[in-house]
Amino acid sequence: MTPTRKKRLILASLIVGGVTLSVAFMLMALQENLNHFYSPTQVVAGEPPDGRPFRLGGLVEDGSISREDDGLTVHFVVTDTAEKVPVIFTGILPDLFREGQGVIAQGKLEQGTVFRADEVLAKHDENYMPPEVADAISTAQGTGVPMTHPGAGI
Amino acid sequence: MIPEVGHFALILALGVTLVQGTLPLVGAARGIPEWTAIAVPAARAQLLFVVIAYGCLTYAFITNDFSVAYVAQNSNTAQPLVYQISGVWGAHEGSLLLWALFLAVWTVAVTVFSRVLPVTYTARVVAVLGLVSVGFYLFMLATSNPFDRLLPAPAEGRELNPLLQDPGLAIHPPMLYLGYVGLSVPFAFAIAALLDGRLDAAWVRWTRPWTVIAWVFLTLGIALGSWWAYYELGWGGWWFWDPVENASFMPWLVATALIHSLAVTEKRGAFKAWTVLLSIFAFSMSLLGTFLVRSGVLVSVHAFATDPARGLFILIFLGLVVGGSLMLYAWRAGTVSGGGSFELFSRETLLLVNNVLLVGAAAAILIGTLYPLFLDALNLGKISVGPPYFDPVFILLMLPLMLAMGVGILARWRKDRLEAYWQRFPLPKHLLAVVMLALLLVTALVMLWLMVHIVKIAPPAPTTLMVTVGMAMVAWITFTSLVAILDRLKKKANPWKAVLGLPRGFFGMTFAHVGVAVFTVGVTLTTAYSVEKDLRMSPGDVFPLADYSFRFEGVGPAQGPNYRAQRGTVRVFRDDSEVTVLYPEKRFYSSQPNNAMTEAAINAGLTRDLYVSLGEPIPGTADWSVRLYHKPFVQWIWLGCVFMGIGGILAATDRRYRMASKVKRDSAAATTGPAPALESKA
């Protein structure tokens, strides 16, 4: 093997090795850190795996918001019009959080029944419905037609 | 009437670009000088028409012409003039018009500065840019016409989203678009080079400043967006790995790789085919970013499927541009490849490492951004990919990049030796060895930690490790940058005078690299040491955070030009002396009186930001929920980007590019034929 070829071989194997390694780590990281979305119906049916964080989405049920005396801990119920899941969140809620609004909460189930949220997302548009929530509601209602509001995005 | 003039001007612009995109290409291929000569006047006519169209739309905004649907949706009479003007690019249709306008401006700029290039070459470049323009005009006229009428006209328009009524965001899209569109210039040059079958040093030298300027706009545009998110969204974050952010970050990463590979191609004649490929990738990423943000595919894959006109158009356009140029590349790349050889330890190798890592990072972000869309499209479940994926993967790729940066700026072109390399450091050898060893060890530990973290075997390691590594990288980059300056002055009789004589491009590089170090300081320290507290406060309450104490004085009403607000007063003390008074607000814009908008109050400083935002009133009391932040060194994140931008401007205005043009102009005047390929300097 000529010296030039040897050098090229080293260089090429370094690159191939590096790329393979990075792709492997990338896929591993992707697999480990996927954040699945579940609707209240799926949560009640016990679909989310135990103890792992996931995203819960639906509408904030009318009349379900109550606050503890610390002013920060909020209890509310998320529904897809078929099933309901109670949620606890401590902290400051986004501006558009209100009854009837579509929200997505990130967190874990506690004792299999109450969802403890670390983060609650509501978009900055009163007419915006998170697509996951829209799908969940239409599935729960059995219409099968996703109700979505395209054209958001800034 | 005026909107119809605008609409008509758009149609004329389309007609002119059709000519600009076709005839010169045929003329260049067949050798018909009359046809190639059309390129320049056509580009100027296009600019004229698109300026008229843009002016008409702006006029409609300023005069509150709500019979134009786009104006009615994005402006109203109460909106301040500045936001009526910036409202033009506040939504989909207008931002496309801005894209087209910038593309026309860049095209004409190319015609003005390219008089030194062979005529056929310029004609091809202008024609390729014209073809891209055709795509945008067709898109506007077919699916998103900003001049569509809304009859009967409403008496009052909907307001521009109040979140967007902000000076930072008003200039964010134009900056970003100048960057996106700017990348079309190296793309057009690459395509023209492939068509021409020739890629010489003159070509590369000519493309470099254009690419760098586009990159500067991208850098500043992304930084502005991040800065806006930080102070406007009210939760103190500065980067969310949101698909919209990723859409602008991927072209930036590829453009950064392109800048570096252009350096190799210019100086050493190597990496030619790769540089051409990167030019294609960089512009494809810009188009992909536009597609992701503008087609609605991010909102919902299914929304895209039910209203496919816009998304489908961009997708086809993207397919034509990317597919077409890659096919051309596959067919013609052989004609431009070849060039200087280099040894394993050389600056070329390190720049290759740079390119692999940057393109790898762009690919990782692309996968993370598109994967949820694929799964959703195939009905395999709804997932989101967030910081737990992006953070470790990105850091894992950036650490070796920063190491390589320090090595690369001191390494020699073509061939270097380790012993010679170490002698460039003004330190005794054994001391240097200790420093290096420590740096390597720490990096190794961090890599190990990140891997463990990804596969979740151990709990997260302490942040001190992260800080140590981050700061070690900062030290490494700064140190090697300084050594590189000293190295250049070594044999000079009068070093102080020689500093001024160093090429501006070198200063640009140093500035940009130090910018990376400054940026890393900001990211590392903010991530590790920020303190955040959500709490309920009564008027008079005091809360200590870091070495400051925050006293809440209560909330009262306030009035703005087109909103009313609840304004809080928070006094901040340090060692019993008042540092600042902060006024966080909850704003209610008159167009959306039921929606509160949180307006955080920030006292920014070089070493820390104090950040207060209001939550909600506690019913029946004067109490509020309040969010307090102490964020050390967070401004360094944007300061670093400003450094990179300054570096880019310095590099792009290096004398050598102007000198090269001048020399070429003289020789071009002497010999009217195509300029001979420059031999690359050894």
CSV table of C-alpha atoms in Angstrom, one decimal, chain A residues 7 10-11 15 19 22 25-26 28-30 32-37 55 67 69-72 91-93 95-96 98 124 126 128 131-132 135 148-150 152 154, chain B residues 163-164 228 293 299-300 302 343-344 349 352 364 367 371 382-385 388-389 393 451 454-456 534-536 586 594-598 615-616 618 625-627:
chain,number,residue,atom,x,y,z
A,7,LYS,CA,-3.2,8.2,4.6
A,10,ILE,CA,-6.8,6.4,7.7
A,11,LEU,CA,-8.7,9.6,6.9
A,15,ILE,CA,-14.6,9.9,9.0
A,19,VAL,CA,-20.1,9.3,11.4
A,22,SER,CA,-22.5,9.8,15.9
A,25,PHE,CA,-25.6,8.0,19.4
A,26,MET,CA,-28.1,10.2,17.6
A,28,MET,CA,-30.1,6.1,20.6
A,29,ALA,CA,-30.7,9.6,22.0
A,30,LEU,CA,-33.7,9.9,19.8
A,32,GLU,CA,-34.6,7.4,24.6
A,33,ASN,CA,-35.9,10.9,24.5
A,34,LEU,CA,-39.1,10.7,22.5
A,35,ASN,CA,-41.9,12.4,24.2
A,36,HIS,CA,-45.2,10.6,23.5
A,37,PHE,CA,-48.5,12.2,23.4
A,55,ARG,CA,-47.6,14.7,27.2
A,67,ARG,CA,-56.2,27.2,43.3
A,69,ASP,CA,-53.9,29.1,49.1
A,70,ASP,CA,-50.2,29.4,48.0
A,71,GLY,CA,-51.6,31.0,44.9
A,72,LEU,CA,-49.4,28.8,42.7
A,91,GLY,CA,-46.1,27.5,39.0
A,92,ILE,CA,-47.1,30.3,36.6
A,93,LEU,CA,-49.5,29.3,33.9
A,95,ASP,CA,-51.2,33.7,29.4
A,96,LEU,CA,-53.8,31.8,27.4
A,98,ARG,CA,-58.3,29.2,30.7
A,124,HIS,CA,-50.4,32.6,22.0
A,126,GLU,CA,-57.0,32.3,21.3
A,128,TYR,CA,-55.4,28.0,18.2
A,131,PRO,CA,-53.2,19.6,16.6
A,132,GLU,CA,-52.8,16.7,18.9
A,135,ASP,CA,-57.1,14.9,16.8
A,148,THR,CA,-57.5,21.8,12.9
A,149,HIS,CA,-56.8,25.4,12.4
A,150,PRO,CA,-54.1,25.8,9.9
A,152,ALA,CA,-50.8,29.5,12.8
A,154,ILE,CA,-45.3,33.2,13.0
B,163,LEU,CA,-46.5,39.5,20.3
B,164,LEU,CA,-45.0,40.6,17.0
B,228,TRP,CA,-36.9,38.4,21.3
B,293,VAL,CA,-42.4,27.4,8.6
B,299,VAL,CA,-48.9,22.9,12.8
B,300,SER,CA,-50.3,19.6,11.7
B,302,HIS,CA,-53.0,16.6,8.5
B,343,GLU,CA,-1.1,15.4,4.7
B,344,LEU,CA,-3.0,13.8,7.6
B,349,THR,CA,-7.8,17.9,7.8
B,352,LEU,CA,-12.5,18.7,7.1
B,364,ALA,CA,-29.0,15.5,13.7
B,367,ILE,CA,-33.7,14.1,11.9
B,371,TYR,CA,-39.0,12.5,12.6
B,382,LYS,CA,-47.7,11.5,18.1
B,383,ILE,CA,-44.4,12.3,19.6
B,384,SER,CA,-42.3,15.4,20.2
B,385,VAL,CA,-38.6,15.7,20.2
B,388,PRO,CA,-33.5,15.9,26.0
B,389,TYR,CA,-32.5,14.8,22.5
B,393,VAL,CA,-26.4,15.4,20.7
B,451,MET,CA,-23.0,9.1,26.9
B,454,ILE,CA,-28.1,9.6,27.0
B,455,VAL,CA,-28.5,5.9,27.8
B,456,LYS,CA,-29.7,6.8,31.3
B,534,ASP,CA,-42.3,31.3,41.1
B,535,LEU,CA,-44.0,32.6,44.2
B,536,ARG,CA,-47.0,34.5,45.6
B,586,LYS,CA,-49.8,42.2,31.8
B,594,ASN,CA,-59.5,39.4,26.8
B,595,ASN,CA,-56.1,38.1,26.1
B,596,ALA,CA,-53.3,39.0,28.6
B,597,MET,CA,-49.8,39.4,27.2
B,598,THR,CA,-47.0,39.0,29.7
B,615,GLY,CA,-48.2,35.6,36.7
B,616,GLU,CA,-51.8,36.2,37.9
B,618,ILE,CA,-54.7,36.0,43.5
B,625,SER,CA,-48.0,35.2,41.5
B,626,VAL,CA,-44.6,36.5,40.4
B,627,ARG,CA,-41.7,34.9,38.6
